[in-house]
Amino acid sequence: MSLYKHLILCGAFLVSWAMSTPSFAGLISEQEIKQSIIEYVRDHTSWRENQIEVTDIEGALRIVLPDESLRYKVRTAPRSSFLGRTDFEVDVLAGDQRIHSLRVTAHLAIWVDVLLASHPIKSGEVIHKEDVYVGKRNLVDLASAYLVNPEEVI
């Protein structure tokens, strides 16, 4: 057989092999994992999506995914506080079939309104409206009891 025929046969083989091999979409998107975690926390707590911040995703995100419509199913240990470092298990689903499962750790910040002092206030000092304001703080950094309403101290 001539070299030309070999090249044609090899080319035909490669084309048929490429058509039968599934294509790949790439690696797991950290942004998609973050959004899936935010939605999971929102659905399992009273916090709104705009209060939830996910940072520092750690885990095996370097897996290759097939080129098809994917979704993520997130779960965590029962009674998780969702504050600070939290472990999650993420299933990657194509349709209803799980194609991969991975464990990730994420740092969660929950931003809540809290009453803050405009300046240092001394013990026994009468508090006026201009002495306090409502600002945002991470729930993990707050004491177990905090104030939100200025009328509670004025």
Short mmCIF file of C-alpha atoms in Angstrom, two decimals:
data_model
loop_
_atom_site.label_atom_id
_atom_site.label_comp_id
_atom_site.label_asym_id
_atom_site.label_seq_id
_atom_site.Cartn_x
_atom_site.Cartn_y
_atom_site.Cartn_z
CA MET A 1 0.00 0.00 0.00
CA SER A 2 1.30 3.43 -0.84
CA LEU A 3 2.17 6.11 1.66
CA TYR A 4 -0.71 8.20 0.37
CA LYS A 5 -3.25 5.42 1.14
CA HIS A 6 -1.73 4.98 4.63
CA LEU A 7 -2.16 8.67 5.33
CA ILE A 8 -5.79 8.58 4.17
CA LEU A 9 -6.54 5.49 6.30
CA CYS A 10 -4.84 7.01 9.36
CA GLY A 11 -6.72 10.27 8.88
CA ALA A 12 -10.05 8.42 8.54
CA PHE A 13 -9.28 6.41 11.70
CA LEU A 14 -8.43 9.56 13.69
CA VAL A 15 -11.63 11.32 12.56
CA SER A 16 -13.81 8.34 13.52
CA TRP A 17 -11.99 7.97 16.88
CA ALA A 18 -12.40 11.67 17.65
CA MET A 19 -16.12 11.51 16.87
CA SER A 20 -16.64 8.53 19.19
CA THR A 21 -14.59 10.01 22.07
CA PRO A 22 -16.54 12.36 24.37
CA SER A 23 -15.41 15.96 24.30
CA PHE A 24 -14.45 17.75 27.50
CA ALA A 25 -15.58 21.10 28.84
CA GLY A 26 -12.55 21.71 30.99
CA LEU A 27 -11.93 22.00 34.71
CA ILE A 28 -14.43 22.68 37.48
CA SER A 29 -15.08 26.38 37.83
CA GLU A 30 -14.30 27.72 41.32
CA GLN A 31 -16.93 30.41 40.73
CA GLU A 32 -19.60 27.76 40.03
CA ILE A 33 -18.66 25.91 43.23
CA LYS A 34 -18.84 29.18 45.22
CA GLN A 35 -22.26 29.99 43.77
CA SER A 36 -23.52 26.46 44.52
CA ILE A 37 -22.33 26.77 48.14
CA ILE A 38 -24.00 30.19 48.48
CA GLU A 39 -27.29 28.76 47.18
CA TYR A 40 -27.02 25.77 49.54
CA VAL A 41 -26.38 27.99 52.60
CA ARG A 42 -29.20 30.34 51.55
CA ASP A 43 -31.61 27.40 51.19
CA HIS A 44 -30.67 25.92 54.59
CA THR A 45 -30.54 29.08 56.73
CA SER A 46 -32.40 32.35 57.18
CA TRP A 47 -29.58 34.36 55.57
CA ARG A 48 -30.06 36.10 52.24
CA GLU A 49 -27.76 35.47 49.30
CA ASN A 50 -26.29 38.99 49.50
CA GLN A 51 -25.18 38.32 53.12
CA ILE A 52 -23.16 35.20 52.25
CA GLU A 53 -19.54 35.42 51.09
CA VAL A 54 -17.51 32.33 50.14
CA THR A 55 -13.73 32.58 49.92
CA ASP A 56 -10.66 30.35 50.05
CA ILE A 57 -12.04 27.27 48.29
CA GLU A 58 -9.68 24.35 48.92
CA GLY A 59 -10.05 20.93 47.36
CA ALA A 60 -9.48 18.87 44.24
CA LEU A 61 -10.99 21.18 41.62
CA ARG A 62 -8.62 19.98 38.89
CA ILE A 63 -10.81 17.24 37.43
CA VAL A 64 -11.72 17.16 33.76
CA LEU A 65 -15.43 17.43 33.00
CA PRO A 66 -17.39 16.16 30.00
CA ASP A 67 -18.79 18.72 27.59
CA GLU A 68 -22.41 18.55 28.63
CA SER A 69 -24.81 20.41 30.87
CA LEU A 70 -23.63 20.02 34.45
CA ARG A 71 -25.01 20.99 37.83
CA TYR A 72 -23.68 20.72 41.36
CA LYS A 73 -25.33 19.21 44.42
CA VAL A 74 -23.81 20.48 47.68
CA ARG A 75 -24.13 19.01 51.16
CA THR A 76 -22.38 19.33 54.48
CA ALA A 77 -22.33 17.64 57.86
CA PRO A 78 -25.56 17.83 59.89
CA ARG A 79 -25.74 20.76 62.32
CA SER A 80 -23.01 22.69 60.53
CA SER A 81 -22.89 26.31 61.69
CA PHE A 82 -21.84 27.61 58.25
CA LEU A 83 -19.51 30.06 60.02
CA GLY A 84 -15.80 30.26 59.21
CA ARG A 85 -14.13 27.18 57.69
CA THR A 86 -16.77 24.69 56.59
CA ASP A 87 -16.38 21.33 54.81
CA PHE A 88 -18.67 20.49 51.89
CA GLU A 89 -19.17 17.52 49.62
CA VAL A 90 -20.01 18.48 46.05
CA ASP A 91 -21.50 16.04 43.56
CA VAL A 92 -21.06 16.92 39.90
CA LEU A 93 -24.17 15.77 38.04
CA ALA A 94 -24.83 15.31 34.33
CA GLY A 95 -28.60 15.00 34.15
CA ASP A 96 -29.48 12.86 37.18
CA GLN A 97 -26.25 10.87 37.07
CA ARG A 98 -23.38 11.66 39.44
CA ILE A 99 -20.17 11.74 37.41
CA HIS A 100 -17.83 12.91 40.16
CA SER A 101 -17.83 13.72 43.85
CA LEU A 102 -15.33 15.97 45.60
CA ARG A 103 -14.73 17.42 49.03
CA VAL A 104 -14.00 21.10 49.40
CA THR A 105 -13.36 23.40 52.32
CA ALA A 106 -14.53 26.98 52.09
CA HIS A 107 -14.37 29.97 54.39
CA LEU A 108 -17.83 31.47 54.92
CA ALA A 109 -18.48 35.02 56.02
CA ILE A 110 -22.04 36.02 56.89
CA TRP A 111 -22.45 39.79 56.79
CA VAL A 112 -25.14 41.15 59.13
CA ASP A 113 -26.31 44.60 60.20
CA VAL A 114 -25.08 45.54 63.65
CA LEU A 115 -25.18 48.66 65.80
CA LEU A 116 -21.74 50.34 66.02
CA ALA A 117 -20.33 53.29 67.93
CA SER A 118 -19.35 56.37 65.91
CA HIS A 119 -16.58 57.07 68.43
CA PRO A 120 -15.35 55.59 71.75
CA ILE A 121 -18.14 55.76 74.36
CA LYS A 122 -17.27 55.86 78.04
CA SER A 123 -19.06 53.80 80.66
CA GLY A 124 -22.08 55.67 82.00
CA GLU A 125 -22.07 58.18 79.11
CA VAL A 126 -25.51 59.08 77.75
CA ILE A 127 -25.79 57.82 74.17
CA HIS A 128 -27.31 60.07 71.51
CA LYS A 129 -28.44 59.31 67.99
CA GLU A 130 -25.20 60.68 66.45
CA ASP A 131 -23.09 58.36 68.68
CA VAL A 132 -24.19 55.17 66.88
CA TYR A 133 -24.83 53.88 63.37
CA VAL A 134 -25.79 50.59 61.72
CA GLY A 135 -22.96 48.90 59.79
CA LYS A 136 -22.07 45.45 58.45
CA ARG A 137 -19.90 42.96 60.32
CA ASN A 138 -19.03 39.31 59.84
CA LEU A 139 -21.21 37.21 62.13
CA VAL A 140 -18.25 35.03 63.12
CA ASP A 141 -16.54 38.10 64.65
CA LEU A 142 -19.52 39.13 66.80
CA ALA A 143 -20.42 38.27 70.37
CA SER A 144 -23.39 35.93 70.76
CA ALA A 145 -25.64 38.93 71.52
CA TYR A 146 -25.47 42.14 69.51
CA LEU A 147 -27.74 45.09 68.86
CA VAL A 148 -29.19 46.21 65.55
CA ASN A 149 -31.71 48.90 66.45
CA PRO A 150 -30.39 52.32 67.59
CA GLU A 151 -33.54 52.87 69.68
CA GLU A 152 -32.38 50.07 72.00
CA VAL A 153 -29.53 52.23 73.34
CA ILE A 154 -30.72 55.82 72.87
#
